[in-house]
Coordinates of C-alpha atoms (C1' of nucleotides) in Angstrom, one line a residue:
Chain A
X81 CA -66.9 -14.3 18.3
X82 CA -64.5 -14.0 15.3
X83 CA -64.9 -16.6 12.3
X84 CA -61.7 -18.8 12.3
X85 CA -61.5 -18.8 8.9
X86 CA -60.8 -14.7 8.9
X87 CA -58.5 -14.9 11.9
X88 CA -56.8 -18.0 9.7
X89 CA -56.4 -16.3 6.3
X90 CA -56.2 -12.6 8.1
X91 CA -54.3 -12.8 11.2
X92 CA -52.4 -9.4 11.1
X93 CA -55.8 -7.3 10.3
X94 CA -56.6 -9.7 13.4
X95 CA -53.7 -8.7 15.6
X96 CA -54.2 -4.7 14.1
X97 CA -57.9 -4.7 15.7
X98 CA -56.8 -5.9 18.8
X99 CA -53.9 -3.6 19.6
X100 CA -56.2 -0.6 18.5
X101 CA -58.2 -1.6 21.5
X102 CA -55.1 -1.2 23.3
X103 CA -54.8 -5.0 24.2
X104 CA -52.3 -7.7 23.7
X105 CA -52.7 -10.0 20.5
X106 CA -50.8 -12.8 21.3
X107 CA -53.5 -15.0 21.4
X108 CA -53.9 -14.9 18.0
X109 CA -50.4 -16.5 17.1
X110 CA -51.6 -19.4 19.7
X111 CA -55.0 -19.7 17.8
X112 CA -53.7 -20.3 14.7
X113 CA -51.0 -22.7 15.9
X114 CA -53.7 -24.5 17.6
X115 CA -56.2 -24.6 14.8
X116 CA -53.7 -25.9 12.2
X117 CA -52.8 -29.0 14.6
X118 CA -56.6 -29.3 14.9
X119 CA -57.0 -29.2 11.1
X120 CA -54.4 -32.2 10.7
X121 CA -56.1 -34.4 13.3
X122 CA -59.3 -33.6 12.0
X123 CA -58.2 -34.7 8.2
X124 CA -56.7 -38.2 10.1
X125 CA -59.5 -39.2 11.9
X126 CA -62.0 -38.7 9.2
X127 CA -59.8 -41.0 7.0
X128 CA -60.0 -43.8 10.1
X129 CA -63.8 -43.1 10.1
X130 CA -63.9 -43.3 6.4
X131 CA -62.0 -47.0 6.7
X132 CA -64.6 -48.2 9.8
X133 CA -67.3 -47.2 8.1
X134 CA -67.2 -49.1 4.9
X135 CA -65.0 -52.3 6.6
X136 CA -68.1 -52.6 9.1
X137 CA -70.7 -52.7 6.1
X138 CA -68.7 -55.1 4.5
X139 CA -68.4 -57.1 8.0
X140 CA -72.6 -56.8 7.8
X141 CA -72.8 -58.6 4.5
X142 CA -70.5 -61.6 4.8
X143 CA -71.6 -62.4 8.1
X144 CA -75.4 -62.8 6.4
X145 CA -73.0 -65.1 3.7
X146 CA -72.2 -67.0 6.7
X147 CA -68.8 -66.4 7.0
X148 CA -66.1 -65.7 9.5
X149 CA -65.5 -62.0 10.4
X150 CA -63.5 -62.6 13.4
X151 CA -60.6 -60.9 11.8
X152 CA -61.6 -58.5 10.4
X153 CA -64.0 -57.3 13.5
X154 CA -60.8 -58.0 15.9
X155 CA -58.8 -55.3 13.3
X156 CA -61.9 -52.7 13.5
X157 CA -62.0 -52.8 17.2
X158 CA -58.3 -51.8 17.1
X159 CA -59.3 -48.9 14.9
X160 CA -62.2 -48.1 17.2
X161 CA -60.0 -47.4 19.7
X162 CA -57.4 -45.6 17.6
X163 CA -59.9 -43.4 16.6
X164 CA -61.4 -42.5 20.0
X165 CA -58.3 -41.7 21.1
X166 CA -57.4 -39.3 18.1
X167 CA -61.7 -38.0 18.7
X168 CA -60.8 -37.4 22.0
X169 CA -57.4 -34.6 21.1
X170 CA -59.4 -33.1 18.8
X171 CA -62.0 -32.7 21.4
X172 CA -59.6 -31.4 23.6
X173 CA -58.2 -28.8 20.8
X174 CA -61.6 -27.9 20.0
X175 CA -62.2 -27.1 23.4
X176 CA -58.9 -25.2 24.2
X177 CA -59.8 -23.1 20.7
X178 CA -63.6 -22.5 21.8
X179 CA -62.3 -20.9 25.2
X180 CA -59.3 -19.0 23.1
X181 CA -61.1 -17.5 20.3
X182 CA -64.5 -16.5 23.3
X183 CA -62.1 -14.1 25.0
X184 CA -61.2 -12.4 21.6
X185 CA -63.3 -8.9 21.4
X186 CA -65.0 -7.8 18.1
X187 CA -62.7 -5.8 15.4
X188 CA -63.2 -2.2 15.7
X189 CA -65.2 -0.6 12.1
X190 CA -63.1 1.0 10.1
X191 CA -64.8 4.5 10.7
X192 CA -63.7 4.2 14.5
X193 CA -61.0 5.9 15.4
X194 CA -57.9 5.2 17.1
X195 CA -56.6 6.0 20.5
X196 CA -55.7 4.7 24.0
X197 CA -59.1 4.7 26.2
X198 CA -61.7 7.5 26.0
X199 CA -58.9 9.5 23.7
X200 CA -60.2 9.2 20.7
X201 CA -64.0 9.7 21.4
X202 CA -65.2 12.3 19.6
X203 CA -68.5 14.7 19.4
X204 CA -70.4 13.9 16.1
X205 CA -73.5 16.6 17.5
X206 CA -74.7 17.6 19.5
X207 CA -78.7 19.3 20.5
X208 CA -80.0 22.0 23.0
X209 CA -78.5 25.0 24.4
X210 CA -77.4 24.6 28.6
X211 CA -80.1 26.9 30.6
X212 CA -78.8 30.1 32.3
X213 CA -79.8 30.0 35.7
X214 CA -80.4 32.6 37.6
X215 CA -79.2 31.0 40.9
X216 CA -76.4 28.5 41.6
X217 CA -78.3 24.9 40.4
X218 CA -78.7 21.8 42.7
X219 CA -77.2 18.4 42.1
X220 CA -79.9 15.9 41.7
X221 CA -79.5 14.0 45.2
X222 CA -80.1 17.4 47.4
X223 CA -83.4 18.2 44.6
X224 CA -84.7 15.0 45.0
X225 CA -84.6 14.7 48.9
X226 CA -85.7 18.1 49.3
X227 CA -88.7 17.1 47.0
X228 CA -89.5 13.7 49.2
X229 CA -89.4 12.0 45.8
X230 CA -85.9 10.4 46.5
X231 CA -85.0 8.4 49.8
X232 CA -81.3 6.8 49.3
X233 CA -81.1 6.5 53.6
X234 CA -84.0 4.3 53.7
X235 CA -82.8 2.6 50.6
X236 CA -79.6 1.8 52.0
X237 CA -81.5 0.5 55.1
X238 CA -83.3 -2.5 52.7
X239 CA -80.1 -3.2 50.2
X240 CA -77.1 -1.2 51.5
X241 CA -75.4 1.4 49.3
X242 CA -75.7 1.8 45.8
X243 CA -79.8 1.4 45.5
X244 CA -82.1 3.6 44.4
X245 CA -85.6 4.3 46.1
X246 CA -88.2 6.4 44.3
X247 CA -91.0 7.8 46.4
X248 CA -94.2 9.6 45.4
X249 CA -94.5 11.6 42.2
X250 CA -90.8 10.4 41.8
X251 CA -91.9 6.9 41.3
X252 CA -94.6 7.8 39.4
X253 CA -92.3 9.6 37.8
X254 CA -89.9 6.3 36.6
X255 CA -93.5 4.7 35.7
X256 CA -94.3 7.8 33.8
X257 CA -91.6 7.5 32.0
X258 CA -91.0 3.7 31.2
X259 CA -94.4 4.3 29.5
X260 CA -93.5 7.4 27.3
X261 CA -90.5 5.4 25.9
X262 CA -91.9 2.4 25.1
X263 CA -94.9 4.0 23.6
X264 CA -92.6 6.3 21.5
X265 CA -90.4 3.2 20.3
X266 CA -93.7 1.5 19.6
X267 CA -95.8 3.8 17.9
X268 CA -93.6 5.5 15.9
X269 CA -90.2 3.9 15.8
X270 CA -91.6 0.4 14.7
X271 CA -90.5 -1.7 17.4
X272 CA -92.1 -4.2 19.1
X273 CA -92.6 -4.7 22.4
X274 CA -91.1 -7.5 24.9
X275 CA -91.1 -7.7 28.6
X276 CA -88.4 -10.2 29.2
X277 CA -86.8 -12.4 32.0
X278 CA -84.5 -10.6 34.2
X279 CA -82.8 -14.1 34.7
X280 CA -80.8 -15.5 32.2
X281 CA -78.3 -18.3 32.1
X282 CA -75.2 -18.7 30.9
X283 CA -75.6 -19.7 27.1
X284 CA -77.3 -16.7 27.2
X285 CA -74.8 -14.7 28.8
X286 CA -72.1 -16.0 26.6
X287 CA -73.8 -15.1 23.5
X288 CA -74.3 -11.7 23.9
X289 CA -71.0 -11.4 25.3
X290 CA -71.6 -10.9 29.1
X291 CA -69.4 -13.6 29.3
X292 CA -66.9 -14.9 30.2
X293 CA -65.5 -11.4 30.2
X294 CA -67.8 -9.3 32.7
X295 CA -68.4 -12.7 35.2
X296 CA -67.0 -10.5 38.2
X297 CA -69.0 -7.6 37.2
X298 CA -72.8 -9.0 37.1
X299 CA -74.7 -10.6 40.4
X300 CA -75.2 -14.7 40.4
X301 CA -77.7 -17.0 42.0
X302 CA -76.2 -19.2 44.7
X303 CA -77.1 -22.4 43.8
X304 CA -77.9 -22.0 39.8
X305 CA -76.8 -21.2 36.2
X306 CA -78.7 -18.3 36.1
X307 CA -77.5 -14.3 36.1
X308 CA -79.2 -11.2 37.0
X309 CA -79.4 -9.4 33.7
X310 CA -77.4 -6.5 33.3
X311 CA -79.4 -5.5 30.1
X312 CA -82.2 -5.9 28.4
X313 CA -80.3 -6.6 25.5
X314 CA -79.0 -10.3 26.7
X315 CA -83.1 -11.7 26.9
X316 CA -83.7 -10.2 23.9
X317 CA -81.0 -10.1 21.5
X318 CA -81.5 -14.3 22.7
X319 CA -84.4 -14.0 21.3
X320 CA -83.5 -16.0 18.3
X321 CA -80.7 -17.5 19.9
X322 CA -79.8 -21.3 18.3
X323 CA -83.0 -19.9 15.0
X324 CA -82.9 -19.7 11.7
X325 CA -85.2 -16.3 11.6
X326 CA -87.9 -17.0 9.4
X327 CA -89.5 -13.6 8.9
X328 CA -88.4 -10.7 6.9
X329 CA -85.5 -8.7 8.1
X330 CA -85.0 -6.1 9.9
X331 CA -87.1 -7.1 13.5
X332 CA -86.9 -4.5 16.0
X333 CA -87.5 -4.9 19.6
X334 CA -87.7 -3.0 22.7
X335 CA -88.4 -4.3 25.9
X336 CA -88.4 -2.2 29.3
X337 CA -86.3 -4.2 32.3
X338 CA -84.5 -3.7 35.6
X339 CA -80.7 -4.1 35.4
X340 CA -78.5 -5.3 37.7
X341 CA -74.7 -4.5 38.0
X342 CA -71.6 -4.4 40.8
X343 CA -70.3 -1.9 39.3
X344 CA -67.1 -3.4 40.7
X345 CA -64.2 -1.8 39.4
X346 CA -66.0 1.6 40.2
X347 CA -65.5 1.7 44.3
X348 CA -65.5 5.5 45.1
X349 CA -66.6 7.0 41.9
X350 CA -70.3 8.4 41.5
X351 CA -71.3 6.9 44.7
X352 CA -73.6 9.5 46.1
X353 CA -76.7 10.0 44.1
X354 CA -78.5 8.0 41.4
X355 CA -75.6 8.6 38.6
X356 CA -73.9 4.8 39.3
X357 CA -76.3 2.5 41.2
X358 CA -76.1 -1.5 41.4
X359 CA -80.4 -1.6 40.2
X360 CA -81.7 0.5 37.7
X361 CA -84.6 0.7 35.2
X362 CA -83.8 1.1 31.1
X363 CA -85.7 1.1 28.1
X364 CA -83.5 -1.0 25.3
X365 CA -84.1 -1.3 21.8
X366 CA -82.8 -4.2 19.9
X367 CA -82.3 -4.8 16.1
X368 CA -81.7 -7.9 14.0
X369 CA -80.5 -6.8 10.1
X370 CA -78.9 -8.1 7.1
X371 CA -75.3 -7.6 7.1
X372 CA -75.4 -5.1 4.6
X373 CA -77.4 -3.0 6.1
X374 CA -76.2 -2.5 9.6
X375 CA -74.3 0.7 9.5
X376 CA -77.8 2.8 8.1
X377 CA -79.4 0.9 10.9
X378 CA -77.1 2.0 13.5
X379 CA -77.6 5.5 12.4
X380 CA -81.3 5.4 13.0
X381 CA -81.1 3.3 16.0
X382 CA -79.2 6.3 17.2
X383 CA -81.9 8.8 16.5
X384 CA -84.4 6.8 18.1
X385 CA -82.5 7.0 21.3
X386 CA -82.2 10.7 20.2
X387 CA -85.6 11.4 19.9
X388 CA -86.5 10.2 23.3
X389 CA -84.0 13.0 24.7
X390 CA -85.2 15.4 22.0
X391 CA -89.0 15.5 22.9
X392 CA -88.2 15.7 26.5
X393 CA -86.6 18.7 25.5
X394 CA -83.1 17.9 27.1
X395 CA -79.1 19.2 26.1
X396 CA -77.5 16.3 24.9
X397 CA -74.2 15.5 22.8
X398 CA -73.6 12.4 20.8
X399 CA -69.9 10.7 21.0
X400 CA -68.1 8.4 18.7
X401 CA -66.1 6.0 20.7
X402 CA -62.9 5.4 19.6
X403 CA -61.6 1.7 19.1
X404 CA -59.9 1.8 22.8
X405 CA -63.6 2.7 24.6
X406 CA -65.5 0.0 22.6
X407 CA -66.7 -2.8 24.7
X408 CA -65.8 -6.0 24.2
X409 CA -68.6 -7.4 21.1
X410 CA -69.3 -3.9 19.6
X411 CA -67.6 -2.8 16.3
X412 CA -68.8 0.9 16.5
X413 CA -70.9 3.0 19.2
X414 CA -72.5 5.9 20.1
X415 CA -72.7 7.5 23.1
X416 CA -75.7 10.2 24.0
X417 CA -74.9 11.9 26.6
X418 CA -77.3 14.3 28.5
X419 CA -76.0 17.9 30.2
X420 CA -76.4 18.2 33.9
X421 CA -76.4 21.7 35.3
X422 CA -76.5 20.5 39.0
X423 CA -73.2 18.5 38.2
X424 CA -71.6 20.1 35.5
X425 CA -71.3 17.1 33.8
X426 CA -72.2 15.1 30.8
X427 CA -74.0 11.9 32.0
X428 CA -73.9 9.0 29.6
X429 CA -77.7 7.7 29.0
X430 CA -77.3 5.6 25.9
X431 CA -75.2 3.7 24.2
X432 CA -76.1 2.5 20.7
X433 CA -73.4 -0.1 18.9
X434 CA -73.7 -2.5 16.0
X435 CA -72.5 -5.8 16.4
X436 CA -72.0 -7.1 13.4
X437 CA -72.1 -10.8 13.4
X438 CA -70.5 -10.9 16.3
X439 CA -73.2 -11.8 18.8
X440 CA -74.7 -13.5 16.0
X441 CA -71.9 -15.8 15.5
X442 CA -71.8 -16.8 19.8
X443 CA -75.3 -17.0 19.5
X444 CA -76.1 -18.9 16.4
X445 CA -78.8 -15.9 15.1
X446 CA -79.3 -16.7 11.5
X447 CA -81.3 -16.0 8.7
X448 CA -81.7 -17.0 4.7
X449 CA -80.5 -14.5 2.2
X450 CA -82.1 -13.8 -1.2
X451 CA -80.1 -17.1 -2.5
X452 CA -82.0 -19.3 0.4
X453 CA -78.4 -19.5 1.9
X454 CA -78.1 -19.5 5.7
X455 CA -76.1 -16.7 7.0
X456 CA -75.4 -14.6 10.0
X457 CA -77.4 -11.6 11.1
X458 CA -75.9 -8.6 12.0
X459 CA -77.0 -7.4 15.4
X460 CA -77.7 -4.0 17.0
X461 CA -78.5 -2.6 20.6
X462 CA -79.0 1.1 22.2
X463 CA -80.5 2.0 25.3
X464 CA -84.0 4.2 24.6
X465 CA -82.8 5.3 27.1
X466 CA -81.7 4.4 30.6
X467 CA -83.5 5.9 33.9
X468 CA -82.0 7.2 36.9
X469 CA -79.4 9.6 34.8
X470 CA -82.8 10.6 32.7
X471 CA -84.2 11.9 36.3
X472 CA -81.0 13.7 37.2
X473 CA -81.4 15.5 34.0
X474 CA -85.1 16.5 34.3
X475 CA -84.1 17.3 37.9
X476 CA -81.5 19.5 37.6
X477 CA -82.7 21.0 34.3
X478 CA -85.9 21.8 35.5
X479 CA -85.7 23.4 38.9
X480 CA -86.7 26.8 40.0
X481 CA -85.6 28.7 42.0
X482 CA -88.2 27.9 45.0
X483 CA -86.5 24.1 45.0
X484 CA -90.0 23.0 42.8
X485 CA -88.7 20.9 39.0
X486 CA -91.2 21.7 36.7
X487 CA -91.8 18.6 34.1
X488 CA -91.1 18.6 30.2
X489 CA -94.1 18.9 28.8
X490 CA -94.5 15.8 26.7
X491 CA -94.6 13.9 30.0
X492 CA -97.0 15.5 31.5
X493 CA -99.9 13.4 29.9
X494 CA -98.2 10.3 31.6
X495 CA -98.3 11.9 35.1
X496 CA -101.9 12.5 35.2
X497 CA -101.4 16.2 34.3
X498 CA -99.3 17.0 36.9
X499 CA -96.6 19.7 35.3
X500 CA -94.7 20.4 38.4
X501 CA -93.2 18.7 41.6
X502 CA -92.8 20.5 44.9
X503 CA -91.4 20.3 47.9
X504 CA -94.3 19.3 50.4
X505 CA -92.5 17.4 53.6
X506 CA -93.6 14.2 54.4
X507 CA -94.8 11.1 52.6
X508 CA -96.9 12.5 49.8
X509 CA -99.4 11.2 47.0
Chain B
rG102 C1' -91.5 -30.7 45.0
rG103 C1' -94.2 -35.6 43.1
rA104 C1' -96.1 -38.6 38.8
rA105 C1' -96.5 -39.8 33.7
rG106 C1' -95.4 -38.9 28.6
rG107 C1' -92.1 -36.7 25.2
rG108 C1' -87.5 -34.2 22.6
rU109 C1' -85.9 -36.6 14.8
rG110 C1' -84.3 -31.4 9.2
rG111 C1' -88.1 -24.5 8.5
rC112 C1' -92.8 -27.1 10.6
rG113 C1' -95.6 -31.8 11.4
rG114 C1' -94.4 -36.8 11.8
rA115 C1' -92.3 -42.2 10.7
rG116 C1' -88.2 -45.1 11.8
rC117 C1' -86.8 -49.0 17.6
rG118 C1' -79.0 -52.7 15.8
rG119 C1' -76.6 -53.2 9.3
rU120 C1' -79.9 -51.3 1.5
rC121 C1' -80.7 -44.8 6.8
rU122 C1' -77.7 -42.4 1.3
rA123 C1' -83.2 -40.5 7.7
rU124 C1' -89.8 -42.7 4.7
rC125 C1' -93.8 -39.3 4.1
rG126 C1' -96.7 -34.7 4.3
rC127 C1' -96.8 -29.3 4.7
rG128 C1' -94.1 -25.2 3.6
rC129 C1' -89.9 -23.3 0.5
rC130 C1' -87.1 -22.5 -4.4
rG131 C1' -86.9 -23.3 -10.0
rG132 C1' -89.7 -24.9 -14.3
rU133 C1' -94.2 -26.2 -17.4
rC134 C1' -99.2 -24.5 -18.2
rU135 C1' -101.9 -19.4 -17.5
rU136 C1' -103.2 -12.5 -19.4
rG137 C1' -101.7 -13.0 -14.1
rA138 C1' -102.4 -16.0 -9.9
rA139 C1' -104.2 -20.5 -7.8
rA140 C1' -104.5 -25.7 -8.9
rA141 C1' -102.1 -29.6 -11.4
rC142 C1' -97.6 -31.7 -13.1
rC143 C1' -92.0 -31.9 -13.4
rG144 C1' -87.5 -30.9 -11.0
rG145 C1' -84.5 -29.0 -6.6
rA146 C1' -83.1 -28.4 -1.7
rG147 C1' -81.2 -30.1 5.8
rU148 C1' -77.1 -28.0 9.1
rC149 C1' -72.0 -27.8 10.3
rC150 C1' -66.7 -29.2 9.6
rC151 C1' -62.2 -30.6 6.5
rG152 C1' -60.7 -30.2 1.3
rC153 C1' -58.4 -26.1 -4.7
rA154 C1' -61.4 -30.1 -6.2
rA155 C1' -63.1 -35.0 -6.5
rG156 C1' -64.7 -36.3 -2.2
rG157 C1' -64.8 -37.3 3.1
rG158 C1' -66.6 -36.7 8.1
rA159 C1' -70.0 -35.2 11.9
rC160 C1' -75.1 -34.1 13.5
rC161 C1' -81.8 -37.5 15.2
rG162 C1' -81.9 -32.6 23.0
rG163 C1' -76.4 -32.7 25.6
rG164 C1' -72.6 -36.1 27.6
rG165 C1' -70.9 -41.1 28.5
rG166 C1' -71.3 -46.5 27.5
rU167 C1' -72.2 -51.4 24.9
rU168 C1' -71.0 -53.1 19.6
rC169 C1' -67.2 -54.7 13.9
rG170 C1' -71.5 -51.2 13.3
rA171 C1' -76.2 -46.9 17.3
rA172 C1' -81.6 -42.2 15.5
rU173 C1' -82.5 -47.4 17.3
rC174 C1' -79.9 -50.8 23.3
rC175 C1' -77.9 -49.0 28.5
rC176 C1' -76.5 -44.9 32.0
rU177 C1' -76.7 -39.8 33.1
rC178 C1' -77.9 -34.7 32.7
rC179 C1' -80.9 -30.8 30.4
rC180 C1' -85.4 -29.1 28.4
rC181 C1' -90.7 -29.4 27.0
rU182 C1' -95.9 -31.1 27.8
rU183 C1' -99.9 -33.0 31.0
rC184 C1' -101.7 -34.0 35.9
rC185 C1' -101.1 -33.4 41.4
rG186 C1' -99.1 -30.3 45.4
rC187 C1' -97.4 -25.3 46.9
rC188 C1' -97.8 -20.2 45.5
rA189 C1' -98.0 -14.2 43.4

RNA sequence: GGAAGGGUGGCGGAGCGGUCUAUCGCGCCGGUCUUGAAAACCGGAGUCCCGCAAGGGACCGGGGGUUCGAAUCCCUCCCCUUCCGCCA
């Protein structure tokens, strides 16, 4: 959420960030319109207040004088309901702003650039030379079945389409590496660890910015206020939701979870495979910074994700979205994405963004300064990294040419010492 | 799911119709003293909104009501704690 004050005193910078996002900006014009009106009423009101407030006192002491206050109470009860009715239009514009200014996305940083959608993304590095292969590479769906480690027919027999189902070594596998991120993040990346809710509800959602935006594309309980997550980051960047952090800044967090998403607007793309699924598993890391210090700390947020891809030894590139691909609450982002040979494709596994005070703003983060003053964090998020696109990497970078993947070597300690999958038929330990 | 008790400033905790301008303690910030720190003493400070300012208004879990006037009385919803039931 924007400050009204900024959109108020700067509504063409306003209307600039939105149209680089390639959306319409009336709503600004409307905003300020409506929060002048509001201003006026508010200034009113408080003068009627003002006038109860000391007439009533007064009514308080002459009555203990013994006299006659019927006038004067019969007047304030004609300013009581004055001044509901003038409390209850500004409740109204308040609310009509509140659902205005929720729906307007965060301004682009200046170092973004500019272009219609994906245009303007742009490499910024990138690590790892592709493999030659000696033989024409497997996508990950025909390795994985082939290897008894992946079962998307019986998986589509429990959830329908779009599910993932990890057998054998290949659930091992997710477990295996679940526990090499977080221990990475932990150990040496100075985060600390949360396993959060997968459930949150909608204050929740709305800070972080979930909503009301993405309502059609996350999955809802029946007969409650409660959403299944479609990232770590909404439990734990509402961590300090509705706080005044009390501890020294910056607080990292990481937190493993399941993530849930439609997926919607994506009928027909990605559908075979593990590449787009409605379930997956994701490592996140979180940060909460001082506003001054967010764009270094996006930077190494970045090559934290980074490192994860690095020690596992995979091709990646790293993408600067341009202000048309930036979702709706980040300012900047990085993408990683990792190179599949099976696919020929890059495969996004991360995306790190800074905030700003955005979130911070919807969801009341805040913190003292140097001064003792209460201000807005700055908040960050990445993914450290997410799962099933991390297997179809592994999987179609390491196989051989007998249809066996051998393992990166730094998780090998995870799976028990096992360096190598291969094909064995049948349900296998 | 049932019963009881609670939600007050960063934390603890008073207040139960009008000097509430929300007592007090802890913690916090500044100062005195000290080689430095602690202690002691003195002083300061809640959050949000409107306003150039002076100042004004709102906020005692959320919403509604009663009243000239509500932290205080009534209704309602939410949340927390404890006990019971069920359960991984």
């Amino acid at each position: 959420m924007l400050d009204m004050k900024r959109i108020r005193e700067n509504p063409d910078a306003i209307r600039e960030g939105i149209k680089a996002r390639g959306q319409p900006a009336d709503l600004v014009d409307e905003l300020v319109a409506f929060d002048r009106d509001r201003r006026t009423l508010l200034t009113e009101v408080e003068r009627l207040k003002n006038e109860r407030n000391t007439v009533s006192l007064e009514i308080g002491a002459r009555k203990k004088q013994g006299e006659d206050t019927s006038a004067a109470q019969a007047a304030m009860r004609q300013l009581g309901s004055r001044i509901a009715a003038l409390d209850a239009r500004v409740r109204d514009l308040d609310e009509q702003l509140q659902a205005k200014i929720i729906v307007i996305p965060n301004m682009p940083h200046s170092s973004a650039p500019v272009g219609p959608g994906e245009s303007a993304n742009v490499t910024v590095r990138s690590w790892g030379a592709p493999r030659e292969f000696e033989f024409e590479p497997k996508g990950h769906t025909e390795l994985g079945e082939a290897l008894g480690i992946l079962d998307l027919a019986r998986a589509s027999k429990m959830s329908g389409a779009g599910f993932p189902l990890f057998v054998g070594l290949g659930a091992r596998l997710e477990r295996a590496l679940i526990n090499f991120m977080l221990d990475l993040h932990v150990r040496e990346h100075d985060y600390i660890e949360v396993w959060p809710p997968v459930l949150c509800h909608s204050p929740s959602m709305t800070g972080t910015g979930q909503l009301p935006k993405l309502a059609t594309d996350m999955y809802r309980l029946a007969d409650e206020d409660l959403w299944l997550i479609p990232t770590a980051e909404v439990p734990v960047t509402n961590y300090f939701r509705d706080e005044i952090i009390e501890q020294p800044l910056p607080i990292y967090l990481t937190a493993y979870s399941v993530c849930f998403r439609k997926e919607a607007g994506a009928a027909g793309r990605e559908t075979r495979g593990i590449i787009r699924v409605h379930q997956f598993d994701k490592v996140e890391m979180v940060k909460f910074v001082e506003p001054g210090t967010s764009c270094d700390e996006l930077e190494s947020l970045t090559r934290n994700a980074e490192d994860v891809l690095q020690r596992l030894g995979l091709v990646y590139r790293v993408r600067m979205l341009g202000a048309g691909d930036l979702s709706f609450a980040a300012a900047k982002c990085y993408d990683l994405e990792l190179w599949a040979p099976g696919k020929k494709a890059w495969l996004e596994v991360s995306s790190c963004s800074n905030f700003e005070d955005f979130q911070a703003r919807r969801a009341g983060i805040r913190f003292r300064d140097k001064k003792g003053k209460v201000r807005f964090v700055h908040t960050l998020n990445g993914s450290g990294v997410a799962l099933p696109r991390l297997v179809v990497a592994i999987l179609e970078n390491g196989q051989q040419a007998d249809g066996s993947v051998t393992l990166p070597p730094a998780i090998v300690p995870y799976m028990g010492g096992i360096d190598r999958i291969a094909p064995a038929g049948g349900l296998i330990r």
